[in-house]
JSON list of C-alpha atoms in Angstrom, two decimals:
[
{"chain": "W", "resi": 1, "resn": "MET", "atom": "CA", "xyz": [5.87, -15.44, 4.88]},
{"chain": "W", "resi": 2, "resn": "ALA", "atom": "CA", "xyz": [8.08, -13.78, 7.60]},
{"chain": "W", "resi": 3, "resn": "ILE", "atom": "CA", "xyz": [5.28, -14.80, 10.67]},
{"chain": "W", "resi": 4, "resn": "GLY", "atom": "CA", "xyz": [4.72, -17.68, 9.56]},
{"chain": "W", "resi": 5, "resn": "LEU", "atom": "CA", "xyz": [8.26, -19.16, 8.74]},
{"chain": "W", "resi": 6, "resn": "GLY", "atom": "CA", "xyz": [9.54, -17.76, 12.17]},
{"chain": "W", "resi": 7, "resn": "LEU", "atom": "CA", "xyz": [6.44, -19.90, 13.57]},
{"chain": "W", "resi": 8, "resn": "MET", "atom": "CA", "xyz": [8.10, -23.05, 11.91]},
{"chain": "W", "resi": 9, "resn": "PHE", "atom": "CA", "xyz": [10.69, -22.44, 14.02]},
{"chain": "W", "resi": 10, "resn": "ASN", "atom": "CA", "xyz": [8.75, -21.61, 17.21]},
{"chain": "W", "resi": 11, "resn": "ILE", "atom": "CA", "xyz": [10.27, -18.09, 17.10]},
{"chain": "W", "resi": 12, "resn": "ARG", "atom": "CA", "xyz": [6.77, -15.26, 17.17]},
{"chain": "W", "resi": 13, "resn": "LEU", "atom": "CA", "xyz": [6.68, -12.24, 14.99]},
{"chain": "W", "resi": 14, "resn": "PRO", "atom": "CA", "xyz": [4.90, -9.07, 15.67]},
{"chain": "W", "resi": 15, "resn": "LEU", "atom": "CA", "xyz": [1.80, -8.64, 13.91]},
{"chain": "W", "resi": 16, "resn": "ASN", "atom": "CA", "xyz": [2.62, -6.47, 11.09]},
{"chain": "W", "resi": 17, "resn": "PHE", "atom": "CA", "xyz": [0.29, -5.27, 8.39]},
{"chain": "W", "resi": 18, "resn": "ASN", "atom": "CA", "xyz": [-2.96, -5.58, 9.07]},
{"chain": "W", "resi": 19, "resn": "SER", "atom": "CA", "xyz": [-4.95, -4.92, 5.37]},
{"chain": "W", "resi": 20, "resn": "PRO", "atom": "CA", "xyz": [-3.39, -1.26, 5.51]},
{"chain": "W", "resi": 21, "resn": "TYR", "atom": "CA", "xyz": [-5.99, -0.18, 2.29]},
{"chain": "W", "resi": 22, "resn": "LYS", "atom": "CA", "xyz": [-9.12, -0.69, 4.30]},
{"chain": "W", "resi": 23, "resn": "SER", "atom": "CA", "xyz": [-8.44, 2.43, 6.38]},
{"chain": "W", "resi": 24, "resn": "LEU", "atom": "CA", "xyz": [-10.19, 4.83, 6.12]},
{"chain": "W", "resi": 25, "resn": "SER", "atom": "CA", "xyz": [-8.05, 7.70, 7.06]},
{"chain": "W", "resi": 26, "resn": "ILE", "atom": "CA", "xyz": [-4.48, 8.39, 6.46]},
{"chain": "W", "resi": 27, "resn": "GLN", "atom": "CA", "xyz": [-4.05, 8.19, 10.88]},
{"chain": "W", "resi": 28, "resn": "GLU", "atom": "CA", "xyz": [-5.32, 4.40, 10.56]},
{"chain": "W", "resi": 29, "resn": "PHE", "atom": "CA", "xyz": [-3.46, 3.40, 6.88]},
{"chain": "W", "resi": 30, "resn": "TRP", "atom": "CA", "xyz": [-0.72, 3.70, 9.13]},
{"chain": "W", "resi": 31, "resn": "ARG", "atom": "CA", "xyz": [-1.52, 1.83, 11.98]},
{"chain": "W", "resi": 32, "resn": "ARG", "atom": "CA", "xyz": [-2.03, -0.94, 9.74]},
{"chain": "W", "resi": 33, "resn": "TRP", "atom": "CA", "xyz": [0.60, -0.34, 7.61]},
{"chain": "W", "resi": 34, "resn": "HIS", "atom": "CA", "xyz": [3.74, -1.12, 8.97]},
{"chain": "W", "resi": 35, "resn": "MET", "atom": "CA", "xyz": [3.38, -1.19, 11.61]},
{"chain": "W", "resi": 36, "resn": "THR", "atom": "CA", "xyz": [6.96, -2.13, 13.32]},
{"chain": "W", "resi": 37, "resn": "LEU", "atom": "CA", "xyz": [7.95, 0.70, 11.92]},
{"chain": "W", "resi": 38, "resn": "ASN", "atom": "CA", "xyz": [5.55, 2.94, 13.09]},
{"chain": "W", "resi": 39, "resn": "GLN", "atom": "CA", "xyz": [5.62, 1.95, 16.81]},
{"chain": "W", "resi": 40, "resn": "PHE", "atom": "CA", "xyz": [9.27, 1.92, 16.39]},
{"chain": "W", "resi": 41, "resn": "LEU", "atom": "CA", "xyz": [9.45, 5.74, 15.60]},
{"chain": "W", "resi": 42, "resn": "THR", "atom": "CA", "xyz": [6.79, 6.52, 17.70]},
{"chain": "W", "resi": 43, "resn": "LYS", "atom": "CA", "xyz": [8.74, 4.94, 20.53]},
{"chain": "W", "resi": 44, "resn": "TYR", "atom": "CA", "xyz": [12.37, 5.95, 20.13]},
{"chain": "W", "resi": 45, "resn": "LEU", "atom": "CA", "xyz": [11.76, 9.62, 18.04]},
{"chain": "W", "resi": 46, "resn": "TYR", "atom": "CA", "xyz": [7.91, 10.48, 18.54]},
{"chain": "W", "resi": 47, "resn": "PHE", "atom": "CA", "xyz": [7.61, 10.71, 22.57]},
{"chain": "W", "resi": 48, "resn": "PRO", "atom": "CA", "xyz": [11.05, 11.97, 22.42]},
{"chain": "W", "resi": 49, "resn": "LEU", "atom": "CA", "xyz": [10.71, 15.20, 20.47]},
{"chain": "W", "resi": 50, "resn": "GLY", "atom": "CA", "xyz": [7.68, 15.77, 23.23]},
{"chain": "W", "resi": 51, "resn": "GLY", "atom": "CA", "xyz": [4.67, 13.86, 21.28]},
{"chain": "W", "resi": 52, "resn": "SER", "atom": "CA", "xyz": [2.05, 15.81, 21.62]},
{"chain": "W", "resi": 53, "resn": "ARG", "atom": "CA", "xyz": [3.25, 17.24, 25.22]},
{"chain": "W", "resi": 54, "resn": "LYS", "atom": "CA", "xyz": [4.16, 20.24, 23.81]},
{"chain": "W", "resi": 55, "resn": "GLY", "atom": "CA", "xyz": [0.83, 22.50, 21.51]},
{"chain": "W", "resi": 56, "resn": "ALA", "atom": "CA", "xyz": [-0.36, 21.68, 19.07]},
{"chain": "W", "resi": 57, "resn": "ILE", "atom": "CA", "xyz": [1.98, 23.51, 16.29]},
{"chain": "W", "resi": 58, "resn": "ARG", "atom": "CA", "xyz": [4.64, 21.16, 18.11]},
{"chain": "W", "resi": 59, "resn": "THR", "atom": "CA", "xyz": [2.45, 18.22, 17.97]},
{"chain": "W", "resi": 60, "resn": "TYR", "atom": "CA", "xyz": [2.74, 19.21, 13.95]},
{"chain": "W", "resi": 61, "resn": "ILE", "atom": "CA", "xyz": [5.86, 19.10, 13.78]},
{"chain": "W", "resi": 62, "resn": "ASN", "atom": "CA", "xyz": [7.14, 16.00, 15.67]},
{"chain": "W", "resi": 63, "resn": "ILE", "atom": "CA", "xyz": [4.69, 14.19, 13.18]},
{"chain": "W", "resi": 64, "resn": "LEU", "atom": "CA", "xyz": [6.29, 15.60, 10.39]},
{"chain": "W", "resi": 65, "resn": "ILE", "atom": "CA", "xyz": [9.63, 15.28, 11.15]},
{"chain": "W", "resi": 66, "resn": "ILE", "atom": "CA", "xyz": [8.95, 10.90, 12.38]},
{"chain": "W", "resi": 67, "resn": "PHE", "atom": "CA", "xyz": [6.98, 11.26, 8.56]},
{"chain": "W", "resi": 68, "resn": "ALA", "atom": "CA", "xyz": [10.82, 12.97, 6.78]},
{"chain": "W", "resi": 69, "resn": "VAL", "atom": "CA", "xyz": [12.68, 9.62, 9.12]},
{"chain": "W", "resi": 70, "resn": "SER", "atom": "CA", "xyz": [10.19, 6.72, 7.80]},
{"chain": "W", "resi": 71, "resn": "GLY", "atom": "CA", "xyz": [10.98, 8.09, 3.87]},
{"chain": "W", "resi": 72, "resn": "ILE", "atom": "CA", "xyz": [14.60, 8.13, 4.78]},
{"chain": "W", "resi": 73, "resn": "TRP", "atom": "CA", "xyz": [14.47, 4.83, 6.08]},
{"chain": "W", "resi": 74, "resn": "HIS", "atom": "CA", "xyz": [13.07, 3.80, 3.15]},
{"chain": "W", "resi": 75, "resn": "GLY", "atom": "CA", "xyz": [15.41, 5.31, 0.74]},
{"chain": "W", "resi": 76, "resn": "ALA", "atom": "CA", "xyz": [17.95, 8.23, 0.87]},
{"chain": "W", "resi": 77, "resn": "GLY", "atom": "CA", "xyz": [16.83, 9.75, -2.22]},
{"chain": "W", "resi": 78, "resn": "TRP", "atom": "CA", "xyz": [14.12, 12.90, -2.82]},
{"chain": "W", "resi": 79, "resn": "THR", "atom": "CA", "xyz": [11.82, 11.00, -4.38]},
{"chain": "W", "resi": 80, "resn": "PHE", "atom": "CA", "xyz": [11.07, 9.31, -0.44]},
{"chain": "W", "resi": 81, "resn": "VAL", "atom": "CA", "xyz": [11.25, 12.38, 1.70]},
{"chain": "W", "resi": 82, "resn": "ILE", "atom": "CA", "xyz": [8.60, 13.69, -0.59]},
{"chain": "W", "resi": 83, "resn": "TRP", "atom": "CA", "xyz": [6.86, 10.32, 0.10]},
{"chain": "W", "resi": 84, "resn": "GLY", "atom": "CA", "xyz": [7.37, 11.03, 4.04]},
{"chain": "W", "resi": 85, "resn": "MET", "atom": "CA", "xyz": [6.71, 14.03, 3.52]},
{"chain": "W", "resi": 86, "resn": "LEU", "atom": "CA", "xyz": [3.25, 13.73, 1.41]},
{"chain": "W", "resi": 87, "resn": "HIS", "atom": "CA", "xyz": [2.20, 11.74, 4.33]},
{"chain": "W", "resi": 88, "resn": "GLY", "atom": "CA", "xyz": [3.33, 13.54, 7.30]},
{"chain": "W", "resi": 89, "resn": "ILE", "atom": "CA", "xyz": [1.29, 16.82, 5.58]},
{"chain": "W", "resi": 90, "resn": "ALA", "atom": "CA", "xyz": [-2.29, 13.98, 5.31]},
{"chain": "W", "resi": 91, "resn": "SER", "atom": "CA", "xyz": [-1.37, 13.03, 8.43]},
{"chain": "W", "resi": 92, "resn": "CYS", "atom": "CA", "xyz": [-1.39, 16.34, 10.35]},
{"chain": "W", "resi": 93, "resn": "ILE", "atom": "CA", "xyz": [-4.73, 17.53, 8.08]},
{"chain": "W", "resi": 94, "resn": "ASN", "atom": "CA", "xyz": [-6.37, 14.15, 9.24]},
{"chain": "W", "resi": 95, "resn": "ARG", "atom": "CA", "xyz": [-5.45, 14.82, 13.07]},
{"chain": "W", "resi": 96, "resn": "LEU", "atom": "CA", "xyz": [-6.44, 18.58, 13.07]},
{"chain": "W", "resi": 97, "resn": "TRP", "atom": "CA", "xyz": [-10.08, 17.56, 11.16]},
{"chain": "W", "resi": 98, "resn": "SER", "atom": "CA", "xyz": [-10.48, 14.95, 13.56]},
{"chain": "W", "resi": 99, "resn": "LYS", "atom": "CA", "xyz": [-10.01, 17.36, 16.03]},
{"chain": "W", "resi": 100, "resn": "TYR", "atom": "CA", "xyz": [-12.86, 19.88, 15.51]},
{"chain": "W", "resi": 101, "resn": "GLY", "atom": "CA", "xyz": [-14.82, 16.75, 14.84]},
{"chain": "W", "resi": 102, "resn": "PHE", "atom": "CA", "xyz": [-14.99, 16.48, 10.90]},
{"chain": "W", "resi": 103, "resn": "ARG", "atom": "CA", "xyz": [-15.83, 13.33, 9.48]},
{"chain": "W", "resi": 104, "resn": "LEU", "atom": "CA", "xyz": [-16.63, 12.32, 5.95]},
{"chain": "W", "resi": 105, "resn": "PRO", "atom": "CA", "xyz": [-19.08, 9.74, 5.16]},
{"chain": "W", "resi": 106, "resn": "THR", "atom": "CA", "xyz": [-17.30, 5.84, 4.63]},
{"chain": "W", "resi": 107, "resn": "PHE", "atom": "CA", "xyz": [-17.16, 5.24, 0.58]},
{"chain": "W", "resi": 108, "resn": "LEU", "atom": "CA", "xyz": [-15.66, 8.65, 0.60]},
{"chain": "W", "resi": 109, "resn": "ALA", "atom": "CA", "xyz": [-13.33, 8.51, 3.91]},
{"chain": "W", "resi": 110, "resn": "TRP", "atom": "CA", "xyz": [-12.03, 5.40, 2.28]},
{"chain": "W", "resi": 111, "resn": "PHE", "atom": "CA", "xyz": [-12.59, 6.85, -1.16]},
{"chain": "W", "resi": 112, "resn": "LEU", "atom": "CA", "xyz": [-9.57, 9.33, -0.38]},
{"chain": "W", "resi": 113, "resn": "THR", "atom": "CA", "xyz": [-7.20, 7.66, 1.56]},
{"chain": "W", "resi": 114, "resn": "PHE", "atom": "CA", "xyz": [-7.28, 4.82, -0.88]},
{"chain": "W", "resi": 115, "resn": "ASN", "atom": "CA", "xyz": [-6.23, 7.45, -3.48]},
{"chain": "W", "resi": 116, "resn": "PHE", "atom": "CA", "xyz": [-4.12, 9.02, -1.57]},
{"chain": "W", "resi": 117, "resn": "VAL", "atom": "CA", "xyz": [-2.09, 6.58, -1.03]},
{"chain": "W", "resi": 118, "resn": "ASN", "atom": "CA", "xyz": [-1.68, 5.15, -4.46]},
{"chain": "W", "resi": 119, "resn": "ILE", "atom": "CA", "xyz": [-0.20, 8.74, -5.93]},
{"chain": "W", "resi": 120, "resn": "ALA", "atom": "CA", "xyz": [1.93, 8.94, -2.88]},
{"chain": "W", "resi": 121, "resn": "TRP", "atom": "CA", "xyz": [3.59, 5.68, -4.13]},
{"chain": "W", "resi": 122, "resn": "VAL", "atom": "CA", "xyz": [3.96, 7.03, -7.10]},
{"chain": "W", "resi": 123, "resn": "PHE", "atom": "CA", "xyz": [7.46, 9.64, -5.15]},
{"chain": "W", "resi": 124, "resn": "PHE", "atom": "CA", "xyz": [7.85, 5.73, -3.75]},
{"chain": "W", "resi": 125, "resn": "ARG", "atom": "CA", "xyz": [8.42, 3.68, -6.62]},
{"chain": "W", "resi": 126, "resn": "ALA", "atom": "CA", "xyz": [9.64, 6.67, -9.30]},
{"chain": "W", "resi": 127, "resn": "THR", "atom": "CA", "xyz": [13.64, 6.81, -9.83]},
{"chain": "W", "resi": 128, "resn": "SER", "atom": "CA", "xyz": [13.47, 11.01, -9.56]},
{"chain": "W", "resi": 129, "resn": "VAL", "atom": "CA", "xyz": [11.41, 13.53, -9.22]},
{"chain": "W", "resi": 130, "resn": "ASN", "atom": "CA", "xyz": [10.89, 14.42, -12.88]},
{"chain": "W", "resi": 131, "resn": "GLN", "atom": "CA", "xyz": [9.77, 10.63, -13.24]},
{"chain": "W", "resi": 132, "resn": "ALA", "atom": "CA", "xyz": [7.43, 11.19, -10.93]},
{"chain": "W", "resi": 133, "resn": "MET", "atom": "CA", "xyz": [5.92, 14.29, -11.83]},
{"chain": "W", "resi": 134, "resn": "GLU", "atom": "CA", "xyz": [5.95, 12.99, -15.69]},
{"chain": "W", "resi": 135, "resn": "VAL", "atom": "CA", "xyz": [3.98, 9.75, -14.37]},
{"chain": "W", "resi": 136, "resn": "LEU", "atom": "CA", "xyz": [1.64, 11.83, -12.07]},
{"chain": "W", "resi": 137, "resn": "SER", "atom": "CA", "xyz": [1.54, 14.24, -15.29]},
{"chain": "W", "resi": 138, "resn": "SER", "atom": "CA", "xyz": [0.24, 11.39, -17.60]},
{"chain": "W", "resi": 139, "resn": "MET", "atom": "CA", "xyz": [-2.12, 9.93, -14.69]},
{"chain": "W", "resi": 140, "resn": "PHE", "atom": "CA", "xyz": [-4.05, 14.14, -14.37]},
{"chain": "W", "resi": 141, "resn": "ASN", "atom": "CA", "xyz": [-3.74, 14.96, -18.07]},
{"chain": "W", "resi": 142, "resn": "VAL", "atom": "CA", "xyz": [-7.35, 15.04, -19.56]},
{"chain": "W", "resi": 143, "resn": "ASN", "atom": "CA", "xyz": [-5.66, 16.19, -22.67]},
{"chain": "W", "resi": 144, "resn": "ASN", "atom": "CA", "xyz": [-4.35, 12.86, -23.62]},
{"chain": "W", "resi": 145, "resn": "LEU", "atom": "CA", "xyz": [-8.24, 11.57, -23.49]},
{"chain": "W", "resi": 146, "resn": "LEU", "atom": "CA", "xyz": [-9.03, 14.26, -26.14]},
{"chain": "W", "resi": 147, "resn": "SER", "atom": "CA", "xyz": [-6.50, 12.71, -27.78]},
{"chain": "W", "resi": 148, "resn": "SER", "atom": "CA", "xyz": [-7.29, 10.48, -30.84]},
{"chain": "W", "resi": 149, "resn": "ASN", "atom": "CA", "xyz": [-3.84, 9.13, -30.64]},
{"chain": "W", "resi": 150, "resn": "TYR", "atom": "CA", "xyz": [-4.12, 8.29, -27.57]},
{"chain": "W", "resi": 151, "resn": "LEU", "atom": "CA", "xyz": [-7.31, 6.45, -27.94]},
{"chain": "W", "resi": 152, "resn": "ALA", "atom": "CA", "xyz": [-6.18, 4.95, -30.84]},
{"chain": "W", "resi": 153, "resn": "GLN", "atom": "CA", "xyz": [-3.63, 2.89, -28.66]},
{"chain": "W", "resi": 154, "resn": "GLN", "atom": "CA", "xyz": [-6.28, 2.29, -25.85]},
{"chain": "W", "resi": 155, "resn": "LEU", "atom": "CA", "xyz": [-7.98, 0.50, -28.06]},
{"chain": "W", "resi": 156, "resn": "MET", "atom": "CA", "xyz": [-5.22, -1.13, -29.60]},
{"chain": "W", "resi": 157, "resn": "LEU", "atom": "CA", "xyz": [-5.52, -3.18, -25.91]},
{"chain": "W", "resi": 158, "resn": "PHE", "atom": "CA", "xyz": [-8.65, -4.68, -26.10]},
{"chain": "W", "resi": 159, "resn": "HIS", "atom": "CA", "xyz": [-7.30, -6.48, -29.06]},
{"chain": "W", "resi": 160, "resn": "THR", "atom": "CA", "xyz": [-3.76, -8.02, -27.60]},
{"chain": "W", "resi": 161, "resn": "PRO", "atom": "CA", "xyz": [-4.34, -11.31, -26.44]},
{"chain": "W", "resi": 162, "resn": "THR", "atom": "CA", "xyz": [-2.45, -13.00, -23.30]},
{"chain": "W", "resi": 163, "resn": "GLU", "atom": "CA", "xyz": [-2.66, -15.80, -21.73]},
{"chain": "W", "resi": 164, "resn": "PHE", "atom": "CA", "xyz": [-3.69, -17.22, -17.57]},
{"chain": "W", "resi": 165, "resn": "PHE", "atom": "CA", "xyz": [-3.91, -20.85, -17.13]},
{"chain": "W", "resi": 166, "resn": "GLY", "atom": "CA", "xyz": [-4.12, -21.97, -21.03]},
{"chain": "W", "resi": 167, "resn": "LEU", "atom": "CA", "xyz": [-6.82, -19.59, -20.92]},
{"chain": "W", "resi": 168, "resn": "SER", "atom": "CA", "xyz": [-6.71, -16.88, -23.74]},
{"chain": "W", "resi": 169, "resn": "PHE", "atom": "CA", "xyz": [-8.28, -13.30, -22.97]},
{"chain": "W", "resi": 170, "resn": "SER", "atom": "CA", "xyz": [-8.55, -9.68, -23.80]},
{"chain": "W", "resi": 171, "resn": "LEU", "atom": "CA", "xyz": [-5.36, -8.28, -22.40]},
{"chain": "W", "resi": 172, "resn": "VAL", "atom": "CA", "xyz": [-7.69, -5.00, -21.32]},
{"chain": "W", "resi": 173, "resn": "TYR", "atom": "CA", "xyz": [-10.67, -7.30, -19.75]},
{"chain": "W", "resi": 174, "resn": "PHE", "atom": "CA", "xyz": [-7.52, -9.75, -17.92]},
{"chain": "W", "resi": 175, "resn": "ILE", "atom": "CA", "xyz": [-6.19, -6.61, -16.49]},
{"chain": "W", "resi": 176, "resn": "THR", "atom": "CA", "xyz": [-10.25, -5.05, -15.24]},
{"chain": "W", "resi": 177, "resn": "LEU", "atom": "CA", "xyz": [-10.53, -8.85, -14.11]},
{"chain": "W", "resi": 178, "resn": "MET", "atom": "CA", "xyz": [-7.55, -8.59, -12.42]},
{"chain": "W", "resi": 179, "resn": "MET", "atom": "CA", "xyz": [-7.49, -5.13, -10.70]},
{"chain": "W", "resi": 180, "resn": "ALA", "atom": "CA", "xyz": [-11.21, -6.29, -9.37]},
{"chain": "W", "resi": 181, "resn": "LEU", "atom": "CA", "xyz": [-10.67, -9.42, -8.24]},
{"chain": "W", "resi": 182, "resn": "CYS", "atom": "CA", "xyz": [-7.43, -7.91, -6.27]},
{"chain": "W", "resi": 183, "resn": "LEU", "atom": "CA", "xyz": [-9.34, -5.01, -5.04]},
{"chain": "W", "resi": 184, "resn": "GLY", "atom": "CA", "xyz": [-12.48, -6.93, -3.72]},
{"chain": "W", "resi": 185, "resn": "ILE", "atom": "CA", "xyz": [-9.79, -9.48, -1.90]},
{"chain": "W", "resi": 186, "resn": "ALA", "atom": "CA", "xyz": [-8.20, -6.50, -0.35]},
{"chain": "W", "resi": 187, "resn": "LEU", "atom": "CA", "xyz": [-10.94, -4.97, 0.92]},
{"chain": "W", "resi": 188, "resn": "PHE", "atom": "CA", "xyz": [-13.36, -8.00, 1.77]},
{"chain": "W", "resi": 189, "resn": "ALA", "atom": "CA", "xyz": [-11.04, -10.80, 2.58]},
{"chain": "W", "resi": 190, "resn": "LYS", "atom": "CA", "xyz": [-9.86, -12.05, 5.58]},
{"chain": "W", "resi": 191, "resn": "ASN", "atom": "CA", "xyz": [-5.86, -11.41, 5.26]},
{"chain": "W", "resi": 192, "resn": "THR", "atom": "CA", "xyz": [-3.26, -13.90, 6.10]},
{"chain": "W", "resi": 193, "resn": "TRP", "atom": "CA", "xyz": [-2.51, -12.83, 9.93]},
{"chain": "W", "resi": 194, "resn": "GLU", "atom": "CA", "xyz": [-6.55, -13.30, 10.42]},
{"chain": "W", "resi": 195, "resn": "LEU", "atom": "CA", "xyz": [-7.24, -16.51, 8.56]},
{"chain": "W", "resi": 196, "resn": "SER", "atom": "CA", "xyz": [-3.48, -18.15, 10.28]},
{"chain": "W", "resi": 197, "resn": "GLN", "atom": "CA", "xyz": [-6.00, -17.41, 13.57]},
{"chain": "W", "resi": 198, "resn": "LEU", "atom": "CA", "xyz": [-8.77, -20.11, 11.49]},
{"chain": "W", "resi": 199, "resn": "ARG", "atom": "CA", "xyz": [-8.46, -23.93, 11.81]},
{"chain": "W", "resi": 200, "resn": "PHE", "atom": "CA", "xyz": [-8.91, -25.64, 8.93]},
{"chain": "W", "resi": 201, "resn": "ASN", "atom": "CA", "xyz": [-10.01, -28.99, 9.93]},
{"chain": "W", "resi": 202, "resn": "SER", "atom": "CA", "xyz": [-12.61, -29.48, 7.67]},
{"chain": "W", "resi": 203, "resn": "GLY", "atom": "CA", "xyz": [-12.24, -31.45, 4.11]},
{"chain": "W", "resi": 204, "resn": "LEU", "atom": "CA", "xyz": [-13.29, -27.79, 2.27]},
{"chain": "W", "resi": 205, "resn": "GLY", "atom": "CA", "xyz": [-10.50, -26.60, 4.70]},
{"chain": "W", "resi": 206, "resn": "ALA", "atom": "CA", "xyz": [-7.99, -28.87, 2.95]},
{"chain": "W", "resi": 207, "resn": "VAL", "atom": "CA", "xyz": [-9.15, -28.47, -0.75]},
{"chain": "W", "resi": 208, "resn": "TYR", "atom": "CA", "xyz": [-8.84, -24.32, -0.29]},
{"chain": "W", "resi": 209, "resn": "VAL", "atom": "CA", "xyz": [-5.71, -24.42, 1.00]},
{"chain": "W", "resi": 210, "resn": "ALA", "atom": "CA", "xyz": [-4.18, -27.13, -1.37]},
{"chain": "W", "resi": 211, "resn": "ALA", "atom": "CA", "xyz": [-5.19, -24.31, -3.80]},
{"chain": "W", "resi": 212, "resn": "LEU", "atom": "CA", "xyz": [-4.11, -21.58, -3.02]},
{"chain": "W", "resi": 213, "resn": "ILE", "atom": "CA", "xyz": [-0.38, -23.23, -2.78]},
{"chain": "W", "resi": 214, "resn": "THR", "atom": "CA", "xyz": [-1.35, -24.21, -6.08]},
{"chain": "W", "resi": 215, "resn": "ILE", "atom": "CA", "xyz": [-2.05, -21.20, -7.35]},
{"chain": "W", "resi": 216, "resn": "ALA", "atom": "CA", "xyz": [0.89, -18.88, -5.60]},
{"chain": "W", "resi": 217, "resn": "THR", "atom": "CA", "xyz": [3.84, -22.12, -6.94]},
{"chain": "W", "resi": 218, "resn": "TYR", "atom": "CA", "xyz": [2.39, -21.79, -9.92]},
{"chain": "W", "resi": 219, "resn": "ILE", "atom": "CA", "xyz": [2.81, -18.01, -10.65]},
{"chain": "W", "resi": 220, "resn": "VAL", "atom": "CA", "xyz": [5.98, -17.92, -8.86]},
{"chain": "W", "resi": 221, "resn": "PHE", "atom": "CA", "xyz": [7.34, -20.66, -11.32]},
{"chain": "W", "resi": 222, "resn": "THR", "atom": "CA", "xyz": [6.19, -19.14, -14.63]},
{"chain": "W", "resi": 223, "resn": "ASN", "atom": "CA", "xyz": [6.20, -15.16, -14.29]},
{"chain": "W", "resi": 224, "resn": "PHE", "atom": "CA", "xyz": [9.02, -14.10, -11.62]},
{"chain": "W", "resi": 225, "resn": "SER", "atom": "CA", "xyz": [12.70, -14.30, -12.61]},
{"chain": "W", "resi": 226, "resn": "SER", "atom": "CA", "xyz": [15.44, -14.54, -10.31]},
{"chain": "W", "resi": 227, "resn": "SER", "atom": "CA", "xyz": [15.16, -10.77, -8.59]},
{"chain": "W", "resi": 228, "resn": "GLU", "atom": "CA", "xyz": [17.60, -9.31, -5.71]},
{"chain": "W", "resi": 229, "resn": "PHE", "atom": "CA", "xyz": [15.72, -8.99, -2.46]},
{"chain": "W", "resi": 230, "resn": "ILE", "atom": "CA", "xyz": [13.67, -5.87, -2.46]},
{"chain": "W", "resi": 231, "resn": "TYR", "atom": "CA", "xyz": [15.41, -4.21, 0.73]},
{"chain": "W", "resi": 232, "resn": "PHE", "atom": "CA", "xyz": [19.03, -4.25, -1.13]},
{"chain": "W", "resi": 233, "resn": "ASN", "atom": "CA", "xyz": [18.05, -0.89, -2.21]},
{"chain": "W", "resi": 234, "resn": "PHE", "atom": "CA", "xyz": [16.89, 0.69, 1.28]}
]
């Protein structure tokens, strides 16, 4: 949105996100995710600290420092520091095994990267470390699957109706469908930057753009209440 609004005023902003969930490694993720922040920290912190020019140990320390700073930049709290350090440790491990030529199959590399990033988001989103640990404990607690009460609660969701565009769905089926659709879009569709490089000169292109605008407008006016700007918290 920022790039598009900037172009309306003839201001060309740099690309900042480039389909990060397609990444096959944590290093690639950060080359695609918040690219301007990554470039800023690299230029004004990583390089002045010595970058990778002062030996392997100093390189890994520098990586941990810039990721810790990245966490603090997002929020002054231990959850953000832990989130940053998790990414820093993962980047060090990734750099180490790449140095020794270790490679994973494409799907496994994506699967591990995708799940690591989403598990780390728990700390990013949680209001406290204790809350984050509770969420992670629940996510990986196998005993929940063996609990009759837990299973009964989950089965109730199959009978919970929801509506979308006037159509009624079972809540679980609807959530599953939307997750599959969004994952497919994230992994296989062109992102907004790539689409902006195309020229929709055909009638079909006009219909496509009009449909996107209609859906986006419908979602905004029917599903969202007013909320403060997200970066007010940072």
